């Protein structure tokens, strides 16, 4: 997606989710449901690029310990106001942060989730993100990320089918 348009959306947390859903034609909602379906309970989860906090909140409501970070303070503020961290079964902590400085200990996370963030990073930043993600994952931990891309060449044919 156009990075400039995404940056504009990120400055409008109140309307971000609805505009992003329109932009992706609802694919983001399908991705969210797929992720929630794959997650068990009682896991330590780090969400990188949590945006408005809606996915982080749903993961915590399933009984998980979730740390949700985003580089954008406006998004974190929106998340704290709209998806409170006082949950019955899980825990949820929001922090301003980035993939460069993940606020969790090494080998401490069962799962790292990141949706639609990688496309906003340059290739070397993507490598840094992945390297840092592996450092904080527990042995046998999992990384789930969703990224949009424009299929080219052979892949373009497959996506037309």
mmCIF file with all atom_site columns, C-alpha atoms in Angstrom:
data_model
loop_
_atom_site.group_PDB
_atom_site.id
_atom_site.type_symbol
_atom_site.label_atom_id
_atom_site.label_alt_id
_atom_site.label_comp_id
_atom_site.label_asym_id
_atom_site.label_entity_id
_atom_site.label_seq_id
_atom_site.pdbx_PDB_ins_code
_atom_site.Cartn_x
_atom_site.Cartn_y
_atom_site.Cartn_z
_atom_site.occupancy
_atom_site.B_iso_or_equiv
_atom_site.pdbx_formal_charge
_atom_site.auth_seq_id
_atom_site.auth_comp_id
_atom_site.auth_asym_id
_atom_site.auth_atom_id
_atom_site.pdbx_PDB_model_num
ATOM 1   C CA . UNK A 1 1   ? 0.000   0.000   0.000   1.00 0.00 ? 1   UNK A CA 1
ATOM 2   C CA . UNK A 1 2   ? 1.092   3.518   -0.501  1.00 0.00 ? 2   UNK A CA 1
ATOM 3   C CA . UNK A 1 3   ? 3.185   4.450   2.499   1.00 0.00 ? 3   UNK A CA 1
ATOM 4   C CA . UNK A 1 4   ? 2.110   8.090   2.257   1.00 0.00 ? 4   UNK A CA 1
ATOM 5   C CA . UNK A 1 5   ? -1.586  7.178   2.469   1.00 0.00 ? 5   UNK A CA 1
ATOM 6   C CA . UNK A 1 6   ? -0.928  4.835   5.390   1.00 0.00 ? 6   UNK A CA 1
ATOM 7   C CA . UNK A 1 7   ? 0.960   7.573   7.241   1.00 0.00 ? 7   UNK A CA 1
ATOM 8   C CA . UNK A 1 8   ? -2.071  9.842   6.780   1.00 0.00 ? 8   UNK A CA 1
ATOM 9   C CA . UNK A 1 9   ? -4.436  7.151   8.067   1.00 0.00 ? 9   UNK A CA 1
ATOM 10  C CA . UNK A 1 10  ? -2.232  6.628   11.102  1.00 0.00 ? 10  UNK A CA 1
ATOM 11  C CA . UNK A 1 11  ? -2.714  10.268  12.079  1.00 0.00 ? 11  UNK A CA 1
ATOM 12  C CA . UNK A 1 12  ? -6.472  9.651   12.351  1.00 0.00 ? 12  UNK A CA 1
ATOM 13  C CA . UNK A 1 13  ? -6.920  6.854   14.916  1.00 0.00 ? 13  UNK A CA 1
ATOM 14  C CA . UNK A 1 14  ? -10.678 7.477   15.246  1.00 0.00 ? 14  UNK A CA 1
ATOM 15  C CA . UNK A 1 15  ? -11.306 6.489   11.634  1.00 0.00 ? 15  UNK A CA 1
ATOM 16  C CA . UNK A 1 16  ? -8.268  4.279   11.003  1.00 0.00 ? 16  UNK A CA 1
ATOM 17  C CA . UNK A 1 17  ? -9.969  0.886   11.340  1.00 0.00 ? 17  UNK A CA 1
ATOM 18  C CA . UNK A 1 18  ? -12.913 1.703   9.070   1.00 0.00 ? 18  UNK A CA 1
ATOM 19  C CA . UNK A 1 19  ? -10.741 3.355   6.411   1.00 0.00 ? 19  UNK A CA 1
ATOM 20  C CA . UNK A 1 20  ? -8.184  0.543   6.497   1.00 0.00 ? 20  UNK A CA 1
ATOM 21  C CA . UNK A 1 21  ? -10.975 -2.024  6.156   1.00 0.00 ? 21  UNK A CA 1
ATOM 22  C CA . UNK A 1 22  ? -12.289 -0.134  3.127   1.00 0.00 ? 22  UNK A CA 1
ATOM 23  C CA . UNK A 1 23  ? -8.784  0.078   1.667   1.00 0.00 ? 23  UNK A CA 1
ATOM 24  C CA . UNK A 1 24  ? -8.171  -3.667  2.034   1.00 0.00 ? 24  UNK A CA 1
ATOM 25  C CA . UNK A 1 25  ? -11.729 -4.540  0.992   1.00 0.00 ? 25  UNK A CA 1
ATOM 26  C CA . UNK A 1 26  ? -12.152 -6.392  4.273   1.00 0.00 ? 26  UNK A CA 1
ATOM 27  C CA . UNK A 1 27  ? -9.086  -8.608  3.931   1.00 0.00 ? 27  UNK A CA 1
ATOM 28  C CA . UNK A 1 28  ? -7.738  -7.191  7.205   1.00 0.00 ? 28  UNK A CA 1
ATOM 29  C CA . UNK A 1 29  ? -10.800 -8.562  9.010   1.00 0.00 ? 29  UNK A CA 1
ATOM 30  C CA . UNK A 1 30  ? -10.273 -12.002 7.464   1.00 0.00 ? 30  UNK A CA 1
ATOM 31  C CA . UNK A 1 31  ? -6.623  -11.902 8.546   1.00 0.00 ? 31  UNK A CA 1
ATOM 32  C CA . UNK A 1 32  ? -7.634  -10.943 12.093  1.00 0.00 ? 32  UNK A CA 1
ATOM 33  C CA . UNK A 1 33  ? -10.102 -13.828 12.330  1.00 0.00 ? 33  UNK A CA 1
ATOM 34  C CA . UNK A 1 34  ? -7.517  -16.255 10.935  1.00 0.00 ? 34  UNK A CA 1
ATOM 35  C CA . UNK A 1 35  ? -4.964  -15.124 13.523  1.00 0.00 ? 35  UNK A CA 1
ATOM 36  C CA . UNK A 1 36  ? -7.440  -15.354 16.394  1.00 0.00 ? 36  UNK A CA 1
ATOM 37  C CA . UNK A 1 37  ? -8.380  -18.849 15.249  1.00 0.00 ? 37  UNK A CA 1
ATOM 38  C CA . UNK A 1 38  ? -4.718  -19.944 15.392  1.00 0.00 ? 38  UNK A CA 1
ATOM 39  C CA . UNK A 1 39  ? -4.024  -18.591 18.881  1.00 0.00 ? 39  UNK A CA 1
ATOM 40  C CA . UNK A 1 40  ? -4.437  -20.715 21.985  1.00 0.00 ? 40  UNK A CA 1
ATOM 41  C CA . UNK A 1 41  ? -4.812  -19.363 25.500  1.00 0.00 ? 41  UNK A CA 1
ATOM 42  C CA . UNK A 1 42  ? -2.213  -18.655 28.181  1.00 0.00 ? 42  UNK A CA 1
ATOM 43  C CA . UNK A 1 43  ? 0.424   -17.505 25.712  1.00 0.00 ? 43  UNK A CA 1
ATOM 44  C CA . UNK A 1 44  ? 2.787   -14.567 25.926  1.00 0.00 ? 44  UNK A CA 1
ATOM 45  C CA . UNK A 1 45  ? 2.215   -12.522 22.784  1.00 0.00 ? 45  UNK A CA 1
ATOM 46  C CA . UNK A 1 46  ? 3.972   -9.454  21.422  1.00 0.00 ? 46  UNK A CA 1
ATOM 47  C CA . UNK A 1 47  ? 2.092   -7.506  18.768  1.00 0.00 ? 47  UNK A CA 1
ATOM 48  C CA . UNK A 1 48  ? 4.384   -5.197  16.805  1.00 0.00 ? 48  UNK A CA 1
ATOM 49  C CA . UNK A 1 49  ? 2.575   -2.358  15.040  1.00 0.00 ? 49  UNK A CA 1
ATOM 50  C CA . UNK A 1 50  ? -0.642  -2.782  17.023  1.00 0.00 ? 50  UNK A CA 1
ATOM 51  C CA . UNK A 1 51  ? -2.320  0.315   15.602  1.00 0.00 ? 51  UNK A CA 1
ATOM 52  C CA . UNK A 1 52  ? -5.611  0.979   17.358  1.00 0.00 ? 52  UNK A CA 1
ATOM 53  C CA . UNK A 1 53  ? -5.238  -2.078  19.599  1.00 0.00 ? 53  UNK A CA 1
ATOM 54  C CA . UNK A 1 54  ? -8.269  -3.995  18.385  1.00 0.00 ? 54  UNK A CA 1
ATOM 55  C CA . UNK A 1 55  ? -6.407  -7.243  17.614  1.00 0.00 ? 55  UNK A CA 1
ATOM 56  C CA . UNK A 1 56  ? -4.316  -6.999  20.795  1.00 0.00 ? 56  UNK A CA 1
ATOM 57  C CA . UNK A 1 57  ? -7.475  -6.645  22.842  1.00 0.00 ? 57  UNK A CA 1
ATOM 58  C CA . UNK A 1 58  ? -9.082  -9.680  21.221  1.00 0.00 ? 58  UNK A CA 1
ATOM 59  C CA . UNK A 1 59  ? -5.955  -11.778 21.794  1.00 0.00 ? 59  UNK A CA 1
ATOM 60  C CA . UNK A 1 60  ? -5.916  -10.746 25.473  1.00 0.00 ? 60  UNK A CA 1
ATOM 61  C CA . UNK A 1 61  ? -9.615  -11.520 25.848  1.00 0.00 ? 61  UNK A CA 1
ATOM 62  C CA . UNK A 1 62  ? -8.755  -15.109 24.899  1.00 0.00 ? 62  UNK A CA 1
ATOM 63  C CA . UNK A 1 63  ? -6.691  -15.335 28.100  1.00 0.00 ? 63  UNK A CA 1
ATOM 64  C CA . UNK A 1 64  ? -3.271  -14.372 26.781  1.00 0.00 ? 64  UNK A CA 1
ATOM 65  C CA . UNK A 1 65  ? -0.613  -12.043 28.163  1.00 0.00 ? 65  UNK A CA 1
ATOM 66  C CA . UNK A 1 66  ? -0.278  -9.444  25.392  1.00 0.00 ? 66  UNK A CA 1
ATOM 67  C CA . UNK A 1 67  ? 2.246   -6.654  25.012  1.00 0.00 ? 67  UNK A CA 1
ATOM 68  C CA . UNK A 1 68  ? 1.175   -4.371  22.168  1.00 0.00 ? 68  UNK A CA 1
ATOM 69  C CA . UNK A 1 69  ? 3.561   -1.800  20.724  1.00 0.00 ? 69  UNK A CA 1
ATOM 70  C CA . UNK A 1 70  ? 3.301   0.844   18.048  1.00 0.00 ? 70  UNK A CA 1
ATOM 71  C CA . UNK A 1 71  ? 5.669   3.630   17.106  1.00 0.00 ? 71  UNK A CA 1
ATOM 72  C CA . UNK A 1 72  ? 2.747   6.060   16.837  1.00 0.00 ? 72  UNK A CA 1
ATOM 73  C CA . UNK A 1 73  ? 1.811   7.565   20.215  1.00 0.00 ? 73  UNK A CA 1
ATOM 74  C CA . UNK A 1 74  ? -1.610  8.629   18.877  1.00 0.00 ? 74  UNK A CA 1
ATOM 75  C CA . UNK A 1 75  ? -2.453  5.001   18.111  1.00 0.00 ? 75  UNK A CA 1
ATOM 76  C CA . UNK A 1 76  ? -1.282  3.814   21.537  1.00 0.00 ? 76  UNK A CA 1
ATOM 77  C CA . UNK A 1 77  ? -3.299  6.554   23.233  1.00 0.00 ? 77  UNK A CA 1
ATOM 78  C CA . UNK A 1 78  ? -6.387  5.568   21.211  1.00 0.00 ? 78  UNK A CA 1
ATOM 79  C CA . UNK A 1 79  ? -5.852  1.903   22.104  1.00 0.00 ? 79  UNK A CA 1
ATOM 80  C CA . UNK A 1 80  ? -5.564  2.650   25.826  1.00 0.00 ? 80  UNK A CA 1
ATOM 81  C CA . UNK A 1 81  ? -8.781  4.685   25.748  1.00 0.00 ? 81  UNK A CA 1
ATOM 82  C CA . UNK A 1 82  ? -10.825 2.276   23.630  1.00 0.00 ? 82  UNK A CA 1
ATOM 83  C CA . UNK A 1 83  ? -9.476  -1.154  24.536  1.00 0.00 ? 83  UNK A CA 1
ATOM 84  C CA . UNK A 1 84  ? -8.699  -1.031  28.270  1.00 0.00 ? 84  UNK A CA 1
ATOM 85  C CA . UNK A 1 85  ? -6.158  -3.378  29.760  1.00 0.00 ? 85  UNK A CA 1
ATOM 86  C CA . UNK A 1 86  ? -8.237  -4.380  32.795  1.00 0.00 ? 86  UNK A CA 1
ATOM 87  C CA . UNK A 1 87  ? -9.351  -7.782  31.540  1.00 0.00 ? 87  UNK A CA 1
ATOM 88  C CA . UNK A 1 88  ? -10.793 -10.724 33.429  1.00 0.00 ? 88  UNK A CA 1
ATOM 89  C CA . UNK A 1 89  ? -8.604  -13.531 32.058  1.00 0.00 ? 89  UNK A CA 1
ATOM 90  C CA . UNK A 1 90  ? -5.729  -12.081 30.053  1.00 0.00 ? 90  UNK A CA 1
ATOM 91  C CA . UNK A 1 91  ? -3.398  -9.150  30.473  1.00 0.00 ? 91  UNK A CA 1
ATOM 92  C CA . UNK A 1 92  ? -2.757  -6.344  28.036  1.00 0.00 ? 92  UNK A CA 1
ATOM 93  C CA . UNK A 1 93  ? -0.013  -3.734  28.111  1.00 0.00 ? 93  UNK A CA 1
ATOM 94  C CA . UNK A 1 94  ? 0.289   -0.976  25.507  1.00 0.00 ? 94  UNK A CA 1
ATOM 95  C CA . UNK A 1 95  ? 3.610   0.753   24.910  1.00 0.00 ? 95  UNK A CA 1
ATOM 96  C CA . UNK A 1 96  ? 5.033   3.170   22.424  1.00 0.00 ? 96  UNK A CA 1
ATOM 97  C CA . UNK A 1 97  ? 7.838   1.239   20.794  1.00 0.00 ? 97  UNK A CA 1
ATOM 98  C CA . UNK A 1 98  ? 9.243   -0.206  17.616  1.00 0.00 ? 98  UNK A CA 1
ATOM 99  C CA . UNK A 1 99  ? 10.857  -3.288  16.160  1.00 0.00 ? 99  UNK A CA 1
ATOM 100 C CA . UNK A 1 100 ? 14.250  -1.713  16.910  1.00 0.00 ? 100 UNK A CA 1
ATOM 101 C CA . UNK A 1 101 ? 13.680  -1.820  20.658  1.00 0.00 ? 101 UNK A CA 1
ATOM 102 C CA . UNK A 1 102 ? 11.152  -4.471  21.603  1.00 0.00 ? 102 UNK A CA 1
ATOM 103 C CA . UNK A 1 103 ? 10.152  -3.974  25.261  1.00 0.00 ? 103 UNK A CA 1
ATOM 104 C CA . UNK A 1 104 ? 10.319  -7.646  26.224  1.00 0.00 ? 104 UNK A CA 1
ATOM 105 C CA . UNK A 1 105 ? 13.102  -9.948  27.381  1.00 0.00 ? 105 UNK A CA 1
ATOM 106 C CA . UNK A 1 106 ? 14.916  -12.328 25.070  1.00 0.00 ? 106 UNK A CA 1
ATOM 107 C CA . UNK A 1 107 ? 13.372  -15.782 24.662  1.00 0.00 ? 107 UNK A CA 1
ATOM 108 C CA . UNK A 1 108 ? 10.206  -14.603 26.433  1.00 0.00 ? 108 UNK A CA 1
ATOM 109 C CA . UNK A 1 109 ? 7.434   -14.660 23.827  1.00 0.00 ? 109 UNK A CA 1
ATOM 110 C CA . UNK A 1 110 ? 5.414   -17.632 22.604  1.00 0.00 ? 110 UNK A CA 1
ATOM 111 C CA . UNK A 1 111 ? 4.143   -15.640 19.661  1.00 0.00 ? 111 UNK A CA 1
ATOM 112 C CA . UNK A 1 112 ? 4.872   -12.421 17.797  1.00 0.00 ? 112 UNK A CA 1
ATOM 113 C CA . UNK A 1 113 ? 2.126   -10.981 15.623  1.00 0.00 ? 113 UNK A CA 1
ATOM 114 C CA . UNK A 1 114 ? 2.485   -8.192  13.107  1.00 0.00 ? 114 UNK A CA 1
ATOM 115 C CA . UNK A 1 115 ? -0.130  -7.317  10.529  1.00 0.00 ? 115 UNK A CA 1
ATOM 116 C CA . UNK A 1 116 ? 0.378   -5.054  7.527   1.00 0.00 ? 116 UNK A CA 1
ATOM 117 C CA . UNK A 1 117 ? 3.500   -3.433  8.954   1.00 0.00 ? 117 UNK A CA 1
ATOM 118 C CA . UNK A 1 118 ? 6.314   -4.973  6.921   1.00 0.00 ? 118 UNK A CA 1
ATOM 119 C CA . UNK A 1 119 ? 5.336   -3.122  3.752   1.00 0.00 ? 119 UNK A CA 1
ATOM 120 C CA . UNK A 1 120 ? 6.036   0.160   5.528   1.00 0.00 ? 120 UNK A CA 1
ATOM 121 C CA . UNK A 1 121 ? 9.632   -0.872  6.198   1.00 0.00 ? 121 UNK A CA 1
ATOM 122 C CA . UNK A 1 122 ? 12.605  -0.720  3.876   1.00 0.00 ? 122 UNK A CA 1
ATOM 123 C CA . UNK A 1 123 ? 14.220  -4.101  3.087   1.00 0.00 ? 123 UNK A CA 1
ATOM 124 C CA . UNK A 1 124 ? 17.043  -3.689  5.621   1.00 0.00 ? 124 UNK A CA 1
ATOM 125 C CA . UNK A 1 125 ? 14.481  -2.659  8.289   1.00 0.00 ? 125 UNK A CA 1
ATOM 126 C CA . UNK A 1 126 ? 12.508  -5.812  7.513   1.00 0.00 ? 126 UNK A CA 1
ATOM 127 C CA . UNK A 1 127 ? 15.664  -7.823  8.184   1.00 0.00 ? 127 UNK A CA 1
ATOM 128 C CA . UNK A 1 128 ? 16.198  -6.002  11.491  1.00 0.00 ? 128 UNK A CA 1
ATOM 129 C CA . UNK A 1 129 ? 12.582  -6.685  12.486  1.00 0.00 ? 129 UNK A CA 1
ATOM 130 C CA . UNK A 1 130 ? 12.935  -10.402 11.747  1.00 0.00 ? 130 UNK A CA 1
ATOM 131 C CA . UNK A 1 131 ? 16.289  -10.639 13.532  1.00 0.00 ? 131 UNK A CA 1
ATOM 132 C CA . UNK A 1 132 ? 14.892  -8.907  16.628  1.00 0.00 ? 132 UNK A CA 1
ATOM 133 C CA . UNK A 1 133 ? 11.744  -11.030 16.520  1.00 0.00 ? 133 UNK A CA 1
ATOM 134 C CA . UNK A 1 134 ? 13.786  -14.238 16.637  1.00 0.00 ? 134 UNK A CA 1
ATOM 135 C CA . UNK A 1 135 ? 15.706  -12.901 19.640  1.00 0.00 ? 135 UNK A CA 1
ATOM 136 C CA . UNK A 1 136 ? 12.589  -12.440 21.784  1.00 0.00 ? 136 UNK A CA 1
ATOM 137 C CA . UNK A 1 137 ? 10.776  -15.613 20.724  1.00 0.00 ? 137 UNK A CA 1
ATOM 138 C CA . UNK A 1 138 ? 10.932  -18.604 23.041  1.00 0.00 ? 138 UNK A CA 1
ATOM 139 C CA . UNK A 1 139 ? 12.338  -21.814 21.569  1.00 0.00 ? 139 UNK A CA 1
ATOM 140 C CA . UNK A 1 140 ? 9.589   -23.195 19.311  1.00 0.00 ? 140 UNK A CA 1
ATOM 141 C CA . UNK A 1 141 ? 7.885   -19.785 19.397  1.00 0.00 ? 141 UNK A CA 1
ATOM 142 C CA . UNK A 1 142 ? 5.965   -18.628 16.360  1.00 0.00 ? 142 UNK A CA 1
ATOM 143 C CA . UNK A 1 143 ? 5.919   -15.499 14.253  1.00 0.00 ? 143 UNK A CA 1
ATOM 144 C CA . UNK A 1 144 ? 2.705   -14.630 12.455  1.00 0.00 ? 144 UNK A CA 1
ATOM 145 C CA . UNK A 1 145 ? 2.765   -11.714 10.093  1.00 0.00 ? 145 UNK A CA 1
ATOM 146 C CA . UNK A 1 146 ? 0.503   -10.575 7.317   1.00 0.00 ? 146 UNK A CA 1
ATOM 147 C CA . UNK A 1 147 ? 1.895   -8.450  4.547   1.00 0.00 ? 147 UNK A CA 1
ATOM 148 C CA . UNK A 1 148 ? 0.368   -7.217  1.361   1.00 0.00 ? 148 UNK A CA 1
ATOM 149 C CA . UNK A 1 149 ? 2.235   -7.466  -1.884  1.00 0.00 ? 149 UNK A CA 1
ATOM 150 C CA . UNK A 1 150 ? 1.617   -7.051  -5.580  1.00 0.00 ? 150 UNK A CA 1
ATOM 151 C CA . UNK A 1 151 ? 2.142   -10.405 -7.292  1.00 0.00 ? 151 UNK A CA 1
ATOM 152 C CA . UNK A 1 152 ? 4.514   -10.359 -10.250 1.00 0.00 ? 152 UNK A CA 1
ATOM 153 C CA . UNK A 1 153 ? 5.595   -12.842 -12.888 1.00 0.00 ? 153 UNK A CA 1
ATOM 154 C CA . UNK A 1 154 ? 4.484   -16.411 -12.202 1.00 0.00 ? 154 UNK A CA 1
ATOM 155 C CA . UNK A 1 155 ? 2.767   -15.385 -8.966  1.00 0.00 ? 155 UNK A CA 1
ATOM 156 C CA . UNK A 1 156 ? 0.570   -12.950 -10.879 1.00 0.00 ? 156 UNK A CA 1
ATOM 157 C CA . UNK A 1 157 ? -0.872  -15.887 -12.819 1.00 0.00 ? 157 UNK A CA 1
ATOM 158 C CA . UNK A 1 158 ? -1.599  -17.825 -9.632  1.00 0.00 ? 158 UNK A CA 1
ATOM 159 C CA . UNK A 1 159 ? -3.422  -14.915 -8.032  1.00 0.00 ? 159 UNK A CA 1
ATOM 160 C CA . UNK A 1 160 ? -5.676  -14.514 -11.081 1.00 0.00 ? 160 UNK A CA 1
ATOM 161 C CA . UNK A 1 161 ? -6.934  -18.080 -10.677 1.00 0.00 ? 161 UNK A CA 1
#
